[in-house]
Each structure stands twice: as structure tokens, then as C-alpha cells.
Amino acid sequence: MPEKDLKQQLAERFREVNGDHPMTDADDVYVSGQFAVLEELCAVHGRDADAVRRLMLGQRLPLPGYLRSDGAEMVPADLFALADEAGGVELLEAWFTAHWADPVTGKAEWNAYLSGRYVCLHSVTPAAIQRKDHLTTAIGAAVNEPDARSARWLERLHALVDELDTLEPMFTAYDRLRFGGPTSRDTCIDAVRVRFPLL
């Protein structure tokens, strides 16, 4: 299958998942600073880009996180790290889903991982996904704690927010379009810091 056909198929699949939203110059700059061009990353790792595209289309590796406006498929620099840790692409799904005690949750997280939409983490690993879920849940629940707004509560809340801040990138305007609203950084980091400033 010619390269352009695979690239076109991957672009079409990407838009099925994310919608067809324009990438601005600012989006391109952000993505170029945070992600790697698939072909360049494959060259560094001695992998065939078409073979990797087939794995993405076959739901064995995640889709690109972004399509830059020039059509470049932008992927995490550690795209191959989890498969390597699992012992190969063939073993990746079982290795990945085993990190959740509930198989249904594990499968849902695997599908989310394959979508390429986990652009909310600097490094997409099961541990980081679980930690982000824990932190966002804890931040959301904090306002209902008995000592809410006390000095000690503020310290606990900001410790959670600061940890989440280390896990998440800044996001870009394109993300707010494809996710249909604010990102977790908007709601769980920036808004919380504004609403509950440290005394």
C-alpha cells in the first residue's frame, strides 16, 4: 500500500475520532514543541513509518495525538516505550489492561489510549493515567470536605493541584475544540488556583 494511502487513511481515522477542527499557527507551534513527527521518530528508532501506521490503523498502537496543519502526524516522543516495556506490540494490550483490577475499566482505558487523545499527560503510562484520575477526583471532591477553606485544607488542595500540574502539559486551543470545552488543566488547575488562592 503506498505511503500516501496509509497517511490518508490515518488522517481520516484521526478526524473520525477528533472531529475536523483547524490547527492555528499557535497550535502548530505548541504541538511541534511537545510532540515528535512520526516519520522522524521512526527514523531515530529504526522503525518503518508505514508499518507503524498499519499498527495504528489496526488498533495496536495509539493514533497520533495531533495532525499538524502541514499534515505531519505528531506523536509522543515515547510512543514506543510502553510496547518495549510490555515485551512487544503483540503483548501491549494485555500488559496495559492488567494495570486495572476491573477488566472493563482496563479495556475502556486501552480504547482511550488507542484514540491518541491522552494528550493530557506528558507521559502516557498506566500509572500516570491512574494518578491523574485520582488527582482530578480528589480535587473535585475537596470542596465538600468538612474543613473546606481552612488553611490546612488549602495546603492539601494546592498539593494535589501542584502534582497534577507536573503531570499535565499546557494544552492548546485545538484541544478545547476537539474535547468540546475546557480541559482538565482549565478546570482542575487554573480555575482552582484562582478560586482558592493560597493565603
mmCIF file of C-alpha atoms in Angstrom:
data_model
loop_
_atom_site.group_PDB
_atom_site.id
_atom_site.type_symbol
_atom_site.label_atom_id
_atom_site.label_comp_id
_atom_site.label_asym_id
_atom_site.label_seq_id
_atom_site.Cartn_x
_atom_site.Cartn_y
_atom_site.Cartn_z
ATOM 1 C CA MET A 1 0.000 0.000 0.000
ATOM 2 C CA PRO A 2 1.549 3.344 -0.995
ATOM 3 C CA GLU A 3 2.614 5.683 1.772
ATOM 4 C CA LYS A 4 0.157 8.415 0.820
ATOM 5 C CA ASP A 5 -2.727 5.955 1.104
ATOM 6 C CA LEU A 6 -1.705 4.977 4.628
ATOM 7 C CA LYS A 7 -1.207 8.605 5.603
ATOM 8 C CA GLN A 8 -4.596 9.467 4.158
ATOM 9 C CA GLN A 9 -6.277 6.574 5.985
ATOM 10 C CA LEU A 10 -4.640 7.610 9.238
ATOM 11 C CA ALA A 11 -5.697 11.233 8.751
ATOM 12 C CA GLU A 12 -9.273 10.129 8.072
ATOM 13 C CA ARG A 13 -9.282 7.916 11.175
ATOM 14 C CA PHE A 14 -7.854 10.769 13.233
ATOM 15 C CA ARG A 15 -10.668 13.081 12.117
ATOM 16 C CA GLU A 16 -13.287 10.405 12.848
ATOM 17 C CA VAL A 17 -12.038 10.369 16.440
ATOM 18 C CA ASN A 18 -11.327 14.073 16.944
ATOM 19 C CA GLY A 19 -13.582 15.906 14.525
ATOM 20 C CA ASP A 20 -12.367 18.187 11.759
ATOM 21 C CA HIS A 21 -11.026 21.283 13.505
ATOM 22 C CA PRO A 22 -8.472 23.739 12.119
ATOM 23 C CA MET A 23 -4.974 23.919 13.567
ATOM 24 C CA THR A 24 -3.814 27.513 14.012
ATOM 25 C CA ASP A 25 -0.207 28.719 13.820
ATOM 26 C CA ALA A 26 -0.157 28.809 17.624
ATOM 27 C CA ASP A 27 -1.446 25.216 17.750
ATOM 28 C CA ASP A 28 1.302 24.127 15.349
ATOM 29 C CA VAL A 29 3.998 25.820 17.428
ATOM 30 C CA TYR A 30 2.721 24.207 20.630
ATOM 31 C CA VAL A 31 2.457 20.745 19.099
ATOM 32 C CA SER A 32 5.887 20.975 17.463
ATOM 33 C CA GLY A 33 7.387 21.764 20.853
ATOM 34 C CA GLN A 34 5.595 18.960 22.710
ATOM 35 C CA PHE A 35 5.463 16.113 20.173
ATOM 36 C CA ALA A 36 7.581 14.412 17.515
ATOM 37 C CA VAL A 37 6.911 13.935 13.808
ATOM 38 C CA LEU A 38 6.077 10.259 13.308
ATOM 39 C CA GLU A 39 8.477 9.746 10.394
ATOM 40 C CA GLU A 40 11.347 11.410 12.259
ATOM 41 C CA LEU A 41 10.711 9.383 15.416
ATOM 42 C CA CYS A 42 10.586 6.165 13.389
ATOM 43 C CA ALA A 43 13.919 7.063 11.750
ATOM 44 C CA VAL A 44 15.530 7.575 15.169
ATOM 45 C CA HIS A 45 14.224 4.208 16.428
ATOM 46 C CA GLY A 46 14.936 2.277 13.239
ATOM 47 C CA ARG A 47 11.261 1.595 12.559
ATOM 48 C CA ASP A 48 9.340 1.723 9.315
ATOM 49 C CA ALA A 49 6.791 4.543 9.400
ATOM 50 C CA ASP A 50 4.308 2.663 7.199
ATOM 51 C CA ALA A 51 4.482 -0.368 9.470
ATOM 52 C CA VAL A 52 3.749 1.879 12.450
ATOM 53 C CA ARG A 53 0.816 3.462 10.608
ATOM 54 C CA ARG A 54 -0.575 -0.026 9.996
ATOM 55 C CA LEU A 55 -0.264 -0.785 13.704
ATOM 56 C CA MET A 56 -2.155 2.424 14.494
ATOM 57 C CA LEU A 57 -4.901 1.636 11.986
ATOM 58 C CA GLY A 58 -5.042 -1.920 13.338
ATOM 59 C CA GLN A 59 -5.544 -0.638 16.892
ATOM 60 C CA ARG A 60 -2.226 -1.973 18.145
ATOM 61 C CA LEU A 61 -0.602 1.420 18.786
ATOM 62 C CA PRO A 62 -2.299 4.764 19.571
ATOM 63 C CA LEU A 63 -3.289 7.193 16.857
ATOM 64 C CA PRO A 64 -1.261 10.405 16.580
ATOM 65 C CA GLY A 65 -2.039 12.999 19.216
ATOM 66 C CA TYR A 66 -2.328 15.714 16.584
ATOM 67 C CA LEU A 67 -2.221 16.319 12.854
ATOM 68 C CA ARG A 68 -0.237 19.485 12.293
ATOM 69 C CA SER A 69 -1.652 21.835 9.665
ATOM 70 C CA ASP A 70 1.010 20.644 7.191
ATOM 71 C CA GLY A 71 -0.304 17.088 7.632
ATOM 72 C CA ALA A 72 2.538 15.853 9.843
ATOM 73 C CA GLU A 73 1.426 13.092 12.228
ATOM 74 C CA MET A 74 2.525 14.262 15.671
ATOM 75 C CA VAL A 75 3.166 11.592 18.285
ATOM 76 C CA PRO A 76 4.670 11.434 21.788
ATOM 77 C CA ALA A 77 8.450 11.090 21.841
ATOM 78 C CA ASP A 78 7.976 7.952 23.976
ATOM 79 C CA LEU A 79 5.436 6.380 21.575
ATOM 80 C CA PHE A 80 7.246 3.025 21.559
ATOM 81 C CA ALA A 81 8.219 2.928 25.240
ATOM 82 C CA LEU A 82 5.171 1.063 26.541
ATOM 83 C CA ALA A 83 5.312 -1.578 23.817
ATOM 84 C CA ASP A 84 9.000 -2.072 24.559
ATOM 85 C CA GLU A 85 8.265 -2.383 28.280
ATOM 86 C CA ALA A 86 5.459 -4.860 27.581
ATOM 87 C CA GLY A 87 7.773 -7.057 25.520
ATOM 88 C CA GLY A 88 6.395 -6.094 22.110
ATOM 89 C CA VAL A 89 3.332 -4.694 20.408
ATOM 90 C CA GLU A 90 1.666 -8.124 20.495
ATOM 91 C CA LEU A 91 1.781 -8.144 24.297
ATOM 92 C CA LEU A 92 0.949 -4.476 24.834
ATOM 93 C CA GLU A 93 -2.838 -4.702 25.276
ATOM 94 C CA ALA A 94 -2.670 -7.476 27.893
ATOM 95 C CA TRP A 95 0.157 -5.715 29.730
ATOM 96 C CA PHE A 96 -1.660 -2.370 29.652
ATOM 97 C CA THR A 97 -5.095 -3.574 30.742
ATOM 98 C CA ALA A 98 -3.618 -5.688 33.565
ATOM 99 C CA HIS A 99 -2.841 -2.447 35.432
ATOM 100 C CA TRP A 100 -6.561 -2.152 36.297
ATOM 101 C CA ALA A 101 -8.216 -4.642 38.641
ATOM 102 C CA ASP A 102 -11.508 -4.264 36.774
ATOM 103 C CA PRO A 103 -11.211 -5.682 33.216
ATOM 104 C CA VAL A 104 -13.990 -3.399 31.956
ATOM 105 C CA THR A 105 -12.126 -0.317 33.181
ATOM 106 C CA GLY A 106 -8.876 -1.670 31.757
ATOM 107 C CA LYS A 107 -10.469 -2.163 28.343
ATOM 108 C CA ALA A 108 -12.003 1.327 28.423
ATOM 109 C CA GLU A 109 -8.619 2.836 29.264
ATOM 110 C CA TRP A 110 -6.984 0.810 26.491
ATOM 111 C CA ASN A 111 -9.503 2.184 23.992
ATOM 112 C CA ALA A 112 -8.878 5.704 25.271
ATOM 113 C CA TYR A 113 -5.130 5.129 24.922
ATOM 114 C CA LEU A 114 -5.537 3.899 21.337
ATOM 115 C CA SER A 115 -7.520 7.024 20.435
ATOM 116 C CA GLY A 116 -4.388 9.160 20.832
ATOM 117 C CA ARG A 117 -6.425 11.632 22.872
ATOM 118 C CA TYR A 118 -4.332 11.185 26.027
ATOM 119 C CA VAL A 119 -2.551 14.436 25.198
ATOM 120 C CA CYS A 120 -3.345 15.490 28.774
ATOM 121 C CA LEU A 121 -0.204 13.785 30.114
ATOM 122 C CA HIS A 122 3.469 14.401 29.494
ATOM 123 C CA SER A 123 3.986 10.628 29.540
ATOM 124 C CA VAL A 124 1.081 8.278 28.874
ATOM 125 C CA THR A 125 1.556 5.274 31.147
ATOM 126 C CA PRO A 126 -0.993 3.286 33.164
ATOM 127 C CA ALA A 127 0.486 4.709 36.372
ATOM 128 C CA ALA A 128 0.211 8.299 35.127
ATOM 129 C CA ILE A 129 -3.361 7.738 33.890
ATOM 130 C CA GLN A 130 -4.366 6.320 37.267
ATOM 131 C CA ARG A 131 -2.637 9.112 39.160
ATOM 132 C CA LYS A 132 -4.312 11.779 37.044
ATOM 133 C CA ASP A 133 -7.711 10.169 37.641
ATOM 134 C CA HIS A 134 -7.027 10.077 41.390
ATOM 135 C CA LEU A 135 -5.919 13.707 41.487
ATOM 136 C CA THR A 136 -8.778 15.128 39.416
ATOM 137 C CA THR A 137 -11.299 13.185 41.519
ATOM 138 C CA ALA A 138 -9.699 14.355 44.761
ATOM 139 C CA ILE A 139 -9.581 17.977 43.587
ATOM 140 C CA GLY A 140 -13.235 17.826 42.540
ATOM 141 C CA ALA A 141 -14.280 16.332 45.886
ATOM 142 C CA ALA A 142 -12.226 18.724 48.014
ATOM 143 C CA VAL A 143 -14.896 21.430 48.230
ATOM 144 C CA ASN A 144 -17.147 19.003 50.134
ATOM 145 C CA GLU A 145 -14.589 18.168 52.803
ATOM 146 C CA PRO A 146 -15.543 19.178 56.372
ATOM 147 C CA ASP A 147 -12.649 21.610 56.773
ATOM 148 C CA ALA A 148 -13.028 23.190 53.329
ATOM 149 C CA ARG A 149 -11.329 26.564 53.016
ATOM 150 C CA SER A 150 -9.251 26.174 56.176
ATOM 151 C CA ALA A 151 -5.525 26.849 55.941
ATOM 152 C CA ARG A 152 -4.726 23.147 56.215
ATOM 153 C CA TRP A 153 -7.329 22.317 53.555
ATOM 154 C CA LEU A 154 -5.822 24.915 51.217
ATOM 155 C CA GLU A 155 -2.405 23.345 51.638
ATOM 156 C CA ARG A 156 -3.775 19.874 50.841
ATOM 157 C CA LEU A 157 -5.710 21.166 47.838
ATOM 158 C CA HIS A 158 -2.750 23.019 46.392
ATOM 159 C CA ALA A 159 -0.510 19.990 46.882
ATOM 160 C CA LEU A 160 -2.932 17.997 44.719
ATOM 161 C CA VAL A 161 -3.124 20.761 42.128
ATOM 162 C CA ASP A 162 0.648 21.170 42.031
ATOM 163 C CA GLU A 163 1.134 17.435 41.482
ATOM 164 C CA LEU A 164 -1.420 17.426 38.668
ATOM 165 C CA ASP A 165 0.385 20.415 37.194
ATOM 166 C CA THR A 166 3.570 18.333 36.897
ATOM 167 C CA LEU A 167 1.720 15.570 35.029
ATOM 168 C CA GLU A 168 -0.132 17.731 32.505
ATOM 169 C CA PRO A 169 1.104 19.881 29.619
ATOM 170 C CA MET A 170 -0.386 23.292 28.885
ATOM 171 C CA PHE A 171 -2.811 22.157 26.119
ATOM 172 C CA THR A 172 -3.676 24.344 23.147
ATOM 173 C CA ALA A 173 -6.786 25.913 21.616
ATOM 174 C CA TYR A 174 -7.272 22.921 19.313
ATOM 175 C CA ASP A 175 -7.744 20.673 22.354
ATOM 176 C CA ARG A 176 -10.653 22.758 23.594
ATOM 177 C CA LEU A 177 -12.323 22.359 20.201
ATOM 178 C CA ARG A 178 -11.919 18.607 19.944
ATOM 179 C CA PHE A 179 -12.846 17.988 23.578
ATOM 180 C CA GLY A 180 -15.827 20.314 23.278
ATOM 181 C CA GLY A 181 -14.926 22.571 26.186
ATOM 182 C CA PRO A 182 -12.372 23.267 28.889
ATOM 183 C CA THR A 183 -9.512 20.870 29.575
ATOM 184 C CA SER A 184 -8.656 19.313 32.914
ATOM 185 C CA ARG A 185 -5.916 21.924 33.288
ATOM 186 C CA ASP A 186 -8.543 24.650 32.889
ATOM 187 C CA THR A 187 -10.914 23.165 35.471
ATOM 188 C CA CYS A 188 -8.648 21.385 37.955
ATOM 189 C CA ILE A 189 -5.535 23.562 37.952
ATOM 190 C CA ASP A 190 -6.058 27.104 36.658
ATOM 191 C CA ALA A 191 -9.624 27.608 37.907
ATOM 192 C CA VAL A 192 -8.877 26.064 41.302
ATOM 193 C CA ARG A 193 -5.862 28.304 41.834
ATOM 194 C CA VAL A 194 -7.958 31.352 41.017
ATOM 195 C CA ARG A 195 -10.929 30.291 43.150
ATOM 196 C CA PHE A 196 -8.903 29.126 46.144
ATOM 197 C CA PRO A 197 -5.682 31.150 46.305
ATOM 198 C CA LEU A 198 -3.180 30.293 48.983
ATOM 199 C CA LEU A 199 -3.465 32.702 51.917
#
